[in-house]
mmCIF file of C-alpha atoms and ligand atoms in Angstrom:
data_model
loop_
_atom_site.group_PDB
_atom_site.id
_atom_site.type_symbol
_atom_site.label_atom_id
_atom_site.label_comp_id
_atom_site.label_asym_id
_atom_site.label_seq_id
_atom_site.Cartn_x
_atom_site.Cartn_y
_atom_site.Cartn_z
ATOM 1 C CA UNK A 1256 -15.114 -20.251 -9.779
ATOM 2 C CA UNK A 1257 -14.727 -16.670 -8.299
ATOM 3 C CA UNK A 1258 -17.459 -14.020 -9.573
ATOM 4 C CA UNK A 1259 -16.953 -11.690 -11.934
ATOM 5 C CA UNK A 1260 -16.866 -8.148 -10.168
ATOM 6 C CA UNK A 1261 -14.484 -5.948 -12.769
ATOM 7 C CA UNK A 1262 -16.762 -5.401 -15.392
ATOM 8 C CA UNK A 1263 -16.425 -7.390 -19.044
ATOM 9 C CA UNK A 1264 -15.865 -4.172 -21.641
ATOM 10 C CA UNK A 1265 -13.154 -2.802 -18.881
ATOM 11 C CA UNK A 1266 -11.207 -6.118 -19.291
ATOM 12 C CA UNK A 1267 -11.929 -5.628 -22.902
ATOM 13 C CA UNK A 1268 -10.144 -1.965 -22.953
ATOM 14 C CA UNK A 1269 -7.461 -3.176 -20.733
ATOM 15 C CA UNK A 1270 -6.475 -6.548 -23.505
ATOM 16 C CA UNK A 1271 -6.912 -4.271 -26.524
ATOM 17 C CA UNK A 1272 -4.356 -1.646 -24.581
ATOM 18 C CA UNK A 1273 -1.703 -4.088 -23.770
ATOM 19 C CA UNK A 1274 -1.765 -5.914 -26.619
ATOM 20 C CA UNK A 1275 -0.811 -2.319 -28.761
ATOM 21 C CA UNK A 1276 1.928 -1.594 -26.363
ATOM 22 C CA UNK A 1277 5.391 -2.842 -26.233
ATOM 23 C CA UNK A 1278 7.292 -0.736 -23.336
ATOM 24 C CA UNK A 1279 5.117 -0.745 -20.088
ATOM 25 C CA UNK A 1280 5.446 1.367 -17.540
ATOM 26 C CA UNK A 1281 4.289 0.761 -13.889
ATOM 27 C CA UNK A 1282 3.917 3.067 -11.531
ATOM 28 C CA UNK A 1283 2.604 2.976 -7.393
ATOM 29 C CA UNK A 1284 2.708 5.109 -4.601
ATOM 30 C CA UNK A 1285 5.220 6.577 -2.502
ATOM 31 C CA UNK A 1286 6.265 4.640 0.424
ATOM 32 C CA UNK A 1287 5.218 1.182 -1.419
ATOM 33 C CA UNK A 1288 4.155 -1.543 0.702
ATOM 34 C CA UNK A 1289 3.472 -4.998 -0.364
ATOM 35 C CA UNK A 1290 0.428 -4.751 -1.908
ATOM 36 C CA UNK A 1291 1.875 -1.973 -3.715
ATOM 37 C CA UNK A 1292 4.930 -4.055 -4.476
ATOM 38 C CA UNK A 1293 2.789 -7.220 -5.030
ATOM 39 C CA UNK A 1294 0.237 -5.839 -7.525
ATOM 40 C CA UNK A 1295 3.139 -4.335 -9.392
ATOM 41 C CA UNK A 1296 5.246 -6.468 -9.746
ATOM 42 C CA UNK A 1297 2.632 -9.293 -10.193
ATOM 43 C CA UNK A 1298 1.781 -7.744 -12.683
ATOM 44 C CA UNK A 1299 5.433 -6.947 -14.199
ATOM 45 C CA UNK A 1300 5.728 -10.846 -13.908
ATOM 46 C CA UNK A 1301 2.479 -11.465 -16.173
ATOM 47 C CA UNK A 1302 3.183 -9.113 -18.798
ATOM 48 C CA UNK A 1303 6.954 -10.739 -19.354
ATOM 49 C CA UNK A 1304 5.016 -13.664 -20.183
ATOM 50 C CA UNK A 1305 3.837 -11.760 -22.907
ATOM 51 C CA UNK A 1306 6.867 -11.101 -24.206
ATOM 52 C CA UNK A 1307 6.460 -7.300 -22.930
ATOM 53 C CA UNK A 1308 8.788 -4.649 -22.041
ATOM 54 C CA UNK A 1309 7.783 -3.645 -18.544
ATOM 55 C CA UNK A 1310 9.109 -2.031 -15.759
ATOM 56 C CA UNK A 1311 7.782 -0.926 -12.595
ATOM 57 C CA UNK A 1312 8.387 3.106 -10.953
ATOM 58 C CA UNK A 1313 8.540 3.138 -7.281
ATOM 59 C CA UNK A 1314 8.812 6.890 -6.237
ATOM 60 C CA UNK A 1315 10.730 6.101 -3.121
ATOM 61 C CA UNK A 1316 12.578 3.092 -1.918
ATOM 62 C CA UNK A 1317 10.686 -0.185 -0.702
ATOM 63 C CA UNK A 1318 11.568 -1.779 2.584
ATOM 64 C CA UNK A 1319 13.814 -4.298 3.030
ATOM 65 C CA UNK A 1320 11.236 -7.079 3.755
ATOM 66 C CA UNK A 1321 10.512 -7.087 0.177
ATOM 67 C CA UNK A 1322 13.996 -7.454 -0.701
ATOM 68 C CA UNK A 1323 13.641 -11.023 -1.606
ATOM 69 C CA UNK A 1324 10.036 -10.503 -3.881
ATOM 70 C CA UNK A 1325 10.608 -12.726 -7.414
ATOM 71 C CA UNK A 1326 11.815 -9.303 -9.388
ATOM 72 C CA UNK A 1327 12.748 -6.320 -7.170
ATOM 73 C CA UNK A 1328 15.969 -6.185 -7.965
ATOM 74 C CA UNK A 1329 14.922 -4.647 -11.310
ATOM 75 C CA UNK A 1330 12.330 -2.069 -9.517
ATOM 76 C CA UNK A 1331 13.309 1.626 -10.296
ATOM 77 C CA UNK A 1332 13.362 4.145 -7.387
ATOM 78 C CA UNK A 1333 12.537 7.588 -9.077
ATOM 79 C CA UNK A 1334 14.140 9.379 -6.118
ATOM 80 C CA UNK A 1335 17.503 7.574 -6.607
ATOM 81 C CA UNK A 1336 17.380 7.120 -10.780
ATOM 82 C CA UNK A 1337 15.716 9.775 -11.782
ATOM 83 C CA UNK A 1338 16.603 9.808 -15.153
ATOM 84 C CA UNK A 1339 16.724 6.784 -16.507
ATOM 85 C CA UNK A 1340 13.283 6.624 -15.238
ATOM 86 C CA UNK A 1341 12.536 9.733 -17.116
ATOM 87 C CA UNK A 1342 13.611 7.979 -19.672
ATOM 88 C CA UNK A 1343 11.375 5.002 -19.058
ATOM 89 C CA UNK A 1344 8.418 7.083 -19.140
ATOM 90 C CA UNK A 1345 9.160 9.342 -21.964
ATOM 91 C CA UNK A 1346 9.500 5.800 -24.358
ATOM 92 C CA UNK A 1347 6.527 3.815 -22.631
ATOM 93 C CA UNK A 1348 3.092 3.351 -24.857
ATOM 94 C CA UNK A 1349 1.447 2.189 -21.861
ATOM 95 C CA UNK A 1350 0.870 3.212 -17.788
ATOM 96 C CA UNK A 1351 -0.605 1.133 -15.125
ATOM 97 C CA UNK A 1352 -1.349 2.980 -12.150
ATOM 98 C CA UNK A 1353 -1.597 0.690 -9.284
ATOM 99 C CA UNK A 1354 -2.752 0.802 -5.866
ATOM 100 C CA UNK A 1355 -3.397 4.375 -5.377
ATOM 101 C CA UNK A 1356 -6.353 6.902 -6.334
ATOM 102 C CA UNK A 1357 -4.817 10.259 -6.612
ATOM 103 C CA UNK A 1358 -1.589 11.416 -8.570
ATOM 104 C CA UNK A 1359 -0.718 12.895 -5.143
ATOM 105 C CA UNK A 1360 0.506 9.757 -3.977
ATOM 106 C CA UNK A 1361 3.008 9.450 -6.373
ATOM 107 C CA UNK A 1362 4.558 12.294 -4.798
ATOM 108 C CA UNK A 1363 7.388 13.530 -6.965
ATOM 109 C CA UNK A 1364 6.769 10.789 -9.631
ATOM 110 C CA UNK A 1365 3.362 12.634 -10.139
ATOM 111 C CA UNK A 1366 4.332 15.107 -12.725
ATOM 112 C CA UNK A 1367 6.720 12.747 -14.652
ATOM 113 C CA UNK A 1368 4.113 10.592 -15.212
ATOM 114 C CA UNK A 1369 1.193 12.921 -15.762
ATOM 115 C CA UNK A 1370 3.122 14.841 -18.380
ATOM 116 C CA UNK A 1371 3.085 12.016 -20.573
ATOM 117 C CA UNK A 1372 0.771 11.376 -23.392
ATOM 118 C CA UNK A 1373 0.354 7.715 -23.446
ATOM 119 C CA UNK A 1374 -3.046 5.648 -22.388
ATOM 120 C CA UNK A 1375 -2.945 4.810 -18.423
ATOM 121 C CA UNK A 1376 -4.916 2.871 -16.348
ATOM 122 C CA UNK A 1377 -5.888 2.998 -13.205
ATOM 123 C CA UNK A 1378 -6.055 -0.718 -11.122
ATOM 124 C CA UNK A 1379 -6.728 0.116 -7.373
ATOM 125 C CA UNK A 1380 -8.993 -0.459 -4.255
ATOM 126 C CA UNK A 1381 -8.920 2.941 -2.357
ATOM 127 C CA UNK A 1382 -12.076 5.051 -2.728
ATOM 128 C CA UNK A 1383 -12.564 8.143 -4.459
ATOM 129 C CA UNK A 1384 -10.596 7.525 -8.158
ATOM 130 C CA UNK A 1385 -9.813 10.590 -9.642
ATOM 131 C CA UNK A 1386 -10.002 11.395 -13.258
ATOM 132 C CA UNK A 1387 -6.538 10.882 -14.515
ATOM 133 C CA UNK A 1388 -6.436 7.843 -16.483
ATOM 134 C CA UNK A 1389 -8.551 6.618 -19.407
ATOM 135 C CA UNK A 1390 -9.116 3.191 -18.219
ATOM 136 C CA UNK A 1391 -10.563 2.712 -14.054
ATOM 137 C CA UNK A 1392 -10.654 -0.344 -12.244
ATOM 138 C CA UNK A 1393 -11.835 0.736 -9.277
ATOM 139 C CA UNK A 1394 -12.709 -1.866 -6.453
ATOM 140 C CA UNK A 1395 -12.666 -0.307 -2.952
ATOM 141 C CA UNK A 1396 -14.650 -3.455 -1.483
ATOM 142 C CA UNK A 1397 -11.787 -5.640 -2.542
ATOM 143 C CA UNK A 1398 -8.703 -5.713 0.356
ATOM 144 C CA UNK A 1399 -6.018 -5.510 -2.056
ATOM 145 C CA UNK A 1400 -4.915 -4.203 -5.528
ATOM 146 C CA UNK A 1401 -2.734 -7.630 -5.814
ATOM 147 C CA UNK A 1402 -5.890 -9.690 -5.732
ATOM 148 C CA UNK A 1403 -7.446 -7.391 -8.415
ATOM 149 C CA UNK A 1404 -4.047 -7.958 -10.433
ATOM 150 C CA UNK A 1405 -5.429 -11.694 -10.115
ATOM 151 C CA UNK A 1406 -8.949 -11.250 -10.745
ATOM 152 C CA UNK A 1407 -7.796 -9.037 -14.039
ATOM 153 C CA UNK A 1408 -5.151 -11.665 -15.656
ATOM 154 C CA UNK A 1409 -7.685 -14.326 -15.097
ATOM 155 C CA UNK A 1410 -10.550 -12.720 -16.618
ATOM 156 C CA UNK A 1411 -8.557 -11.876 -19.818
ATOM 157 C CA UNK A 1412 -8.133 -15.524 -20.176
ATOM 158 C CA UNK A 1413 -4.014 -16.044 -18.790
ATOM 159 C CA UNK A 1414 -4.526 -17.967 -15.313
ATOM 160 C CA UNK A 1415 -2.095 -20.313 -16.998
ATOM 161 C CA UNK A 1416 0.346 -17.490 -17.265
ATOM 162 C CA UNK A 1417 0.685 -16.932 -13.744
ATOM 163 C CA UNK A 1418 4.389 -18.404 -12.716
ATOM 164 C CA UNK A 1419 5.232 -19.140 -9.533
ATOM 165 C CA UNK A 1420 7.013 -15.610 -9.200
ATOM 166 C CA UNK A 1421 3.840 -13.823 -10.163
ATOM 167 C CA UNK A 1422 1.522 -16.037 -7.835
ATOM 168 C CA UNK A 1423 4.133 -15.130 -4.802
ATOM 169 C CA UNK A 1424 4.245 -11.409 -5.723
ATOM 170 C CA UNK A 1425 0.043 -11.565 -5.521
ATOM 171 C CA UNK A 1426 0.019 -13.359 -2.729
ATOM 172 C CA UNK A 1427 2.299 -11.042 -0.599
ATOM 173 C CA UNK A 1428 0.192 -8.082 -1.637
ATOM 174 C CA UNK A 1429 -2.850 -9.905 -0.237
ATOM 175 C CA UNK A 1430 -1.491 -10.710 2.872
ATOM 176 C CA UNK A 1431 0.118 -7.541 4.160
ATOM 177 C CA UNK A 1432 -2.843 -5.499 3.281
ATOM 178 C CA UNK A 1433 -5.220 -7.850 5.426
ATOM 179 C CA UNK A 1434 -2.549 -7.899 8.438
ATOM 180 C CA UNK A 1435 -2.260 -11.279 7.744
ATOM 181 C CA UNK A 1436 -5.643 -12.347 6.931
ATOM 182 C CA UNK A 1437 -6.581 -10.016 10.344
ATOM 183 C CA UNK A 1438 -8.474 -7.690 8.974
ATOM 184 C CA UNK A 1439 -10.620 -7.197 5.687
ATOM 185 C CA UNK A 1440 -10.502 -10.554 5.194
ATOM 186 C CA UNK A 1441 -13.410 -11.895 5.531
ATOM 187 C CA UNK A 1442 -14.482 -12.582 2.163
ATOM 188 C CA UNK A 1443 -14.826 -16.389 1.078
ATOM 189 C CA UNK A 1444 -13.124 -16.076 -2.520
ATOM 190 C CA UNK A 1445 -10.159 -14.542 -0.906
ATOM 191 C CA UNK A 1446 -9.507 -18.249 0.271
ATOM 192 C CA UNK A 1447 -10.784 -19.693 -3.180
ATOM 193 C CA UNK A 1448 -7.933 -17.636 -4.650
ATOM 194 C CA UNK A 1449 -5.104 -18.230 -2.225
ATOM 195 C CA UNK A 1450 -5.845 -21.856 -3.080
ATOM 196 C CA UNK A 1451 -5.393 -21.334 -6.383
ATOM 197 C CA UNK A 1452 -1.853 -19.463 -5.700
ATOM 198 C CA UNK A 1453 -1.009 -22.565 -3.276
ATOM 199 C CA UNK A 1454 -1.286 -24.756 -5.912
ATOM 200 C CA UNK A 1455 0.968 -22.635 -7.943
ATOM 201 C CA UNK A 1456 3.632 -23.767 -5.468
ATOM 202 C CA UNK A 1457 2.983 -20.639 -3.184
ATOM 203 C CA UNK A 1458 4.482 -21.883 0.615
ATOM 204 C CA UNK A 1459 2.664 -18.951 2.243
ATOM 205 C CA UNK A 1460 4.060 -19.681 5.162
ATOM 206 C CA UNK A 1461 7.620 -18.836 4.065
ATOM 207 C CA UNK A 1462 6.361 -15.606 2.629
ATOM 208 C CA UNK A 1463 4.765 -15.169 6.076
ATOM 209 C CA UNK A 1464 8.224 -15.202 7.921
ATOM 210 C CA UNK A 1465 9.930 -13.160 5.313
ATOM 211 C CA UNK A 1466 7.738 -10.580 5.279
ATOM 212 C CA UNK A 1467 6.775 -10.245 9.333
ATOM 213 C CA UNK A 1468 9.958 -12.535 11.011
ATOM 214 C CA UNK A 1469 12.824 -10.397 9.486
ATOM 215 C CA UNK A 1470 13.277 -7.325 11.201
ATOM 216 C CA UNK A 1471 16.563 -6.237 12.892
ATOM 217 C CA UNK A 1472 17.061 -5.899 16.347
ATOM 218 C CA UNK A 1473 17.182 -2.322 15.819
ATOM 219 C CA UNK A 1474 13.456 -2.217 14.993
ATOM 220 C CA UNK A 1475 12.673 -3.828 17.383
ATOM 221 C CA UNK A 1476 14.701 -1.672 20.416
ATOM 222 C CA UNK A 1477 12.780 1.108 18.339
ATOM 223 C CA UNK A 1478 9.227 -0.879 18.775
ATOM 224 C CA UNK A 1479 10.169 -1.423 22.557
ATOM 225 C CA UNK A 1480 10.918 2.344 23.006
ATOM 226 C CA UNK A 1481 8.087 3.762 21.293
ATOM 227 C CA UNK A 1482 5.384 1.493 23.621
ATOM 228 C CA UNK A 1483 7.169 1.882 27.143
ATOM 229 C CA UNK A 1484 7.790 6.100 26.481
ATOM 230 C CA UNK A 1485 6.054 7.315 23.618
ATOM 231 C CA UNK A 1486 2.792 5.773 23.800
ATOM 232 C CA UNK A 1487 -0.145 7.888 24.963
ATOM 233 C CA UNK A 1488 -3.614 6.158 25.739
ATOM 234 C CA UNK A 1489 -6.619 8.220 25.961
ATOM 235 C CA UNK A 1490 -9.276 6.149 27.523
ATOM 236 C CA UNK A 1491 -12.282 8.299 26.919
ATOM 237 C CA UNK A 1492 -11.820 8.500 23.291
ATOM 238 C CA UNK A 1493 -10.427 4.634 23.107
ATOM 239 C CA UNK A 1494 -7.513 6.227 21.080
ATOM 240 C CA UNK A 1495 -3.960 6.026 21.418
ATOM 241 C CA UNK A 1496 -0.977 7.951 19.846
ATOM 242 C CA UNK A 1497 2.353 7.323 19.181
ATOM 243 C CA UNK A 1498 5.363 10.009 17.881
ATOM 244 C CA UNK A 1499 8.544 9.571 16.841
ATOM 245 C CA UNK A 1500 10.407 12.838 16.327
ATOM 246 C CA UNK A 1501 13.515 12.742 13.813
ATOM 247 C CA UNK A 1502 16.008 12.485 16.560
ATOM 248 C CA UNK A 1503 14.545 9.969 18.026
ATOM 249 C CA UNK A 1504 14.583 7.522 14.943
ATOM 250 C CA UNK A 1505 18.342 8.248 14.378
ATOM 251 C CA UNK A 1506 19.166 6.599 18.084
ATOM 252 C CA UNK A 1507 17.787 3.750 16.544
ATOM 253 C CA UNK A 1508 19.670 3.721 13.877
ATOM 254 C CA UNK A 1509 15.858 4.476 11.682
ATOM 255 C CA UNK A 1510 15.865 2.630 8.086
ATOM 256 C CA UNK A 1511 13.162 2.708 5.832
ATOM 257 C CA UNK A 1512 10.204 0.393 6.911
ATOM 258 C CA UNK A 1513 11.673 0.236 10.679
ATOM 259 C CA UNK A 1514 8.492 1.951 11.675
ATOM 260 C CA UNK A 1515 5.760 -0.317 9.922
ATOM 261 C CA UNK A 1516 2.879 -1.766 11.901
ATOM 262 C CA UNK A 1517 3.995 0.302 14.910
ATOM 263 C CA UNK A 1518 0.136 2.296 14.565
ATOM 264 C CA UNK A 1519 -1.081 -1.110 14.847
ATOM 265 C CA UNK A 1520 0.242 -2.806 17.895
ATOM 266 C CA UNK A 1521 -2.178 -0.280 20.276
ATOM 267 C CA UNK A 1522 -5.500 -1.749 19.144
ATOM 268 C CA UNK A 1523 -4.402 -4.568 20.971
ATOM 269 C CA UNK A 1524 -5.140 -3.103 23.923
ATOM 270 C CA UNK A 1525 -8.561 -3.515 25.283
ATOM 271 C CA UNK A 1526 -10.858 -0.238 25.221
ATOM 272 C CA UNK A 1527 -8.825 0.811 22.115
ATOM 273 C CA UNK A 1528 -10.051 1.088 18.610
ATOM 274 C CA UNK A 1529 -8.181 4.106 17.037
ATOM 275 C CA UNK A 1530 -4.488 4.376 16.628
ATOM 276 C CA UNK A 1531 -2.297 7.061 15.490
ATOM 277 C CA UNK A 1532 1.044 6.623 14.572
ATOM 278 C CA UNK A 1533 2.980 10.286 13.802
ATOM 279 C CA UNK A 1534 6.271 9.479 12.628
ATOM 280 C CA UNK A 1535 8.813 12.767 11.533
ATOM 281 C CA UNK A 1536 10.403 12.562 7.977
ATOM 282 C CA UNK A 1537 12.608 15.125 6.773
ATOM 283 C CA UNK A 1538 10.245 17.760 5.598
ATOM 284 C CA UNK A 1539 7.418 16.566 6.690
ATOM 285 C CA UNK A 1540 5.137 14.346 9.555
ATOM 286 C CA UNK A 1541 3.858 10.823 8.501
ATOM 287 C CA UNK A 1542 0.369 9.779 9.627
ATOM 288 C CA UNK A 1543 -0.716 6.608 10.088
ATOM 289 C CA UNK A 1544 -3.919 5.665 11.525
ATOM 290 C CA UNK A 1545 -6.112 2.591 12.157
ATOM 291 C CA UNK A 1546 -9.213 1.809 13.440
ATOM 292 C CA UNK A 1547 -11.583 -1.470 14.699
ATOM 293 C CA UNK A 1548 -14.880 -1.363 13.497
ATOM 294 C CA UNK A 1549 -16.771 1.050 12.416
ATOM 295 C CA UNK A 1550 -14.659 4.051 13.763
ATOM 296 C CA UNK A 1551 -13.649 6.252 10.596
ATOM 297 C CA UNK A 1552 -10.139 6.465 10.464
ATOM 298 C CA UNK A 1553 -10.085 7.950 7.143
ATOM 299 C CA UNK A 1554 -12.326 10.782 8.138
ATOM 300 C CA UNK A 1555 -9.875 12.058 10.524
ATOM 301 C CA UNK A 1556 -6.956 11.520 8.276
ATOM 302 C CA UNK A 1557 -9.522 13.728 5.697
ATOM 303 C CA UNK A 1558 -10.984 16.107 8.210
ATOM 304 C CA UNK A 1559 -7.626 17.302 9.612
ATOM 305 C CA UNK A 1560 -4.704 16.556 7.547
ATOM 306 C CA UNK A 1561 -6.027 16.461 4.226
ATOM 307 C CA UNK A 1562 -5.195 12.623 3.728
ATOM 308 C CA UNK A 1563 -7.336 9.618 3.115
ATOM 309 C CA UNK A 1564 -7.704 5.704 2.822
ATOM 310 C CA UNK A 1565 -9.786 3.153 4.210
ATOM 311 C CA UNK A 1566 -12.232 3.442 6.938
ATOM 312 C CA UNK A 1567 -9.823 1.197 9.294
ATOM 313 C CA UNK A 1568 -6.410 2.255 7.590
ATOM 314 C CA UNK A 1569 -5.389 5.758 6.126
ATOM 315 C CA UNK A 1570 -2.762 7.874 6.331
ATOM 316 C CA UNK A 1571 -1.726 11.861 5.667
ATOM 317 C CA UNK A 1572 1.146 13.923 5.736
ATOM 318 C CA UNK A 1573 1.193 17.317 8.361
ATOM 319 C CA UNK A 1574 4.017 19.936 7.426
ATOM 320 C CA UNK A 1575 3.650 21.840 10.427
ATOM 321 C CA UNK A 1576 5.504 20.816 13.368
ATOM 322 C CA UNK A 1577 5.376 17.767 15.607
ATOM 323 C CA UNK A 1578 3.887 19.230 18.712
ATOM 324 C CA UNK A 1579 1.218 21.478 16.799
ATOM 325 C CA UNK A 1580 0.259 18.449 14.734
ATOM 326 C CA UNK A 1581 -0.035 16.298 18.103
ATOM 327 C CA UNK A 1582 -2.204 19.521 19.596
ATOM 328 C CA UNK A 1583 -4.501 19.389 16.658
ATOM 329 C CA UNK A 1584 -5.211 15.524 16.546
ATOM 330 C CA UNK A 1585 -5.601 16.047 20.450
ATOM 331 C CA UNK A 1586 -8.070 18.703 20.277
ATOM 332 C CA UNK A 1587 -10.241 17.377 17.447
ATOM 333 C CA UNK A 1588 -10.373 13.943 18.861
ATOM 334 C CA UNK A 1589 -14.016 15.304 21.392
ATOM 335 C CA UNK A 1590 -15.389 15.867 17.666
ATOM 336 C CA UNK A 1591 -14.866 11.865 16.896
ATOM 337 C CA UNK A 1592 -16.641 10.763 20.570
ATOM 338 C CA UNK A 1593 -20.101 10.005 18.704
ATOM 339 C CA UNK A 1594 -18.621 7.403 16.265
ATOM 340 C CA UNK A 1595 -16.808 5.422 18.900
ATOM 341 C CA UNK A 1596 -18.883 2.241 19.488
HETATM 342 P P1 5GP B 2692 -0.145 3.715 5.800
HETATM 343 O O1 5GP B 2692 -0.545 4.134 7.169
HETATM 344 O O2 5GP B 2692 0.104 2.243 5.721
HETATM 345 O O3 5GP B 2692 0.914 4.559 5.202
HETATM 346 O O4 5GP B 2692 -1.409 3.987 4.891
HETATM 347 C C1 5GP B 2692 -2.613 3.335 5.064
HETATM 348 C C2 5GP B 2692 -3.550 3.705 3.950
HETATM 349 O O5 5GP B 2692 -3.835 5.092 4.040
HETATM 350 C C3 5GP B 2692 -2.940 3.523 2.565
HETATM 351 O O6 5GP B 2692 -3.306 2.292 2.030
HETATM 352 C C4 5GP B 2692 -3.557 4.646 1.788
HETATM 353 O O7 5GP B 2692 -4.841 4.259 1.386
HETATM 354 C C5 5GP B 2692 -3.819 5.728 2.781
HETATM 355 N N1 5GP B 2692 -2.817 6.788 2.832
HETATM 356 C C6 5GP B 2692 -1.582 6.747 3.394
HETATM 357 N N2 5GP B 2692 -0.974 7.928 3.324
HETATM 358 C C7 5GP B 2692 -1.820 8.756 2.686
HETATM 359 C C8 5GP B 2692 -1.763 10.153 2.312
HETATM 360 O O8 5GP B 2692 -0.785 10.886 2.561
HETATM 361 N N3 5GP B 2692 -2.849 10.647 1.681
HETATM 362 C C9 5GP B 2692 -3.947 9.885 1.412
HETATM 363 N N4 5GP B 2692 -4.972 10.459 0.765
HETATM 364 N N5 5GP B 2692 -4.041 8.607 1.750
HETATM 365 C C10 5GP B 2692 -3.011 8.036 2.385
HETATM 366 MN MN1 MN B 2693 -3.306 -1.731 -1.253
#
């Protein structure tokens, strides 16, 4: 048995909803990862067993290491179908928002879906939920929105409609968030529901070496440049930083997802708990940032860019340029000293 941590008359309220609606709509954050992907589509999975009409909003493309996830084929990008997915949300009776807190990170899905006048809820893990759904399920001491997706369809009774392609999509949500089951993963009933999903017919192992064994050699040239010349170590502050300018990621031929994990490889090094990874976009700089222990990576991702997340992994967006937003990290990082361990 796992405990019951989303409360009873939310499950309640989240039945009642989908059992009105007909044409679901999901929706996650830009840049999905996998436990954006995984919750969603998890979810997507469960609610075809219902004999629902769902489809799941992505505002920009997913990387190609969730290519093969059981139902992303049928994912809509916003950016690239914008109006069909218009269309999508102007006929749905139903939102789930997953794996974000604040319309913000649905970037330019944000007003599309806010303009609409159907019930939403809110399914996520990050702290801070704002007020823009009726229905919150809110559980930042969980690792990942995918293993609230399993927790939820469970407690409204339907662990026998979990398919193998649901299970799969859940479990890759749960282990990209934790790094693997490296971090945030300490929690016993993690393991109590992984065994469940394994009995499913779940071979995590082969979701293991799609997910983290399928990069191109590309990537990895880029991985290799970034540590031997763009790496910066700051010993005092057991930080490190790593940028990759625009012009940069073109040598490398850049694709979407090329860059992820890169923030993590430097806490590997002894003597360093915070990492930085800057990365530029068109119109904009992409912060990553990660942390070991009790350093609070999402209070410098809040304190000087505005962003947010979890107190070992959070992220922001800079719009000035790349060597002004490197000069501000650099000179704020003397403010961070008393938190270091
Ligand atoms: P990543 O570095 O993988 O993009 O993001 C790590 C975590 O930081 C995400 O799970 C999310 O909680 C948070 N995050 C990423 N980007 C942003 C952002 O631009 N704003 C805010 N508030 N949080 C972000
Ligand atoms: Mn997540």
């Amino acid at each position: 048995m796992i405990s019951k941590i989303i409360a009873e008359d939310l499950i309640h309220k989240v039945q009642k909803e989908i059992s009105k609606a007909e044409r679901i709509v999901i929706v996650t954050h830009v840049g999905p990862d996998g436990d954006a992907m995984g919750s969603s589509l998890g979810l997507w999975h469960y609610l075809m067993t219902l004999n629902k009409e769902p489809v799941v909003i992505v505002p920009t493309a997913y990387p190609d290491f969730l290519n093969w996830m059981p139902g992303a084929e049928c994912v809509m990008v916003y950016e690239e179908n914008k109006e069909t997915s218009d269309k999508f949300l102007a006929g749905a009776d139903l939102i789930f928002a997953l794996d974000f807190n604040i319309p913000k990170r649905m970037d330019m899905l944000a007003d599309a879906v806010l303009a609409t006048n159907v019930p939403k809820v809110l399914i996520d893990h990050h702290l801070h939920p704002a007020d823009f759904t009726n229905i919150v399920i809110s559980h930042p001491e969980l690792s990942s929105t995918s293993e609230l997706i399993f927790r939820l369809i469970c407690r409204m009774g339907d662990f026998s409609k979990i398919n193998l392609a649901c299970a799969e999509c859940i479990y890759t949500g749960m282990m990209t968030d934790t790094g693997g089951f490296t971090y945030n993963s300490n929690k016993q009933e993690i393991y109590t529901i992984i065994s469940e999903l394994i009995k499913l017919g779940v071979d995590k192992d082969d979701i293991y070496r799609k997910v983290f064994n399928t990069y191109s050699a590309d990537r990895l040239r880029l991985m290799g440049f970034c540590l031997y010349k763009k790496m910066k170590i700051y010993p005092e502050y057991k930080a490190a930083l790593i940028t990759l300018t625009a012009k940069e990621l073109s040598l490398f031929n850049y694709k979407n997802g090329d860059s992820e994990g890169f923030v993590n490889i430097p806490l590997s090094i002894a003597g360093v708990d915070f990492s930085v990874f800057m990365r530029e976009d068109k119109d904009k700089i992409k912060l990553s940032f990660r942390s070991q222990g009790t350093f609070p990576a999402n209070k410098v991702a809040a304190d000087l860019f505005n962003g947010g997340g979890h107190l070992n992994a959070a992220g922001a967006e800079s719009y000035a340029s790349m060597s002004d937003t490197v000069n501000k990290f650099e000179e704020a990082l003397e403010n961070y000293k008393d938190f270091l361990e």
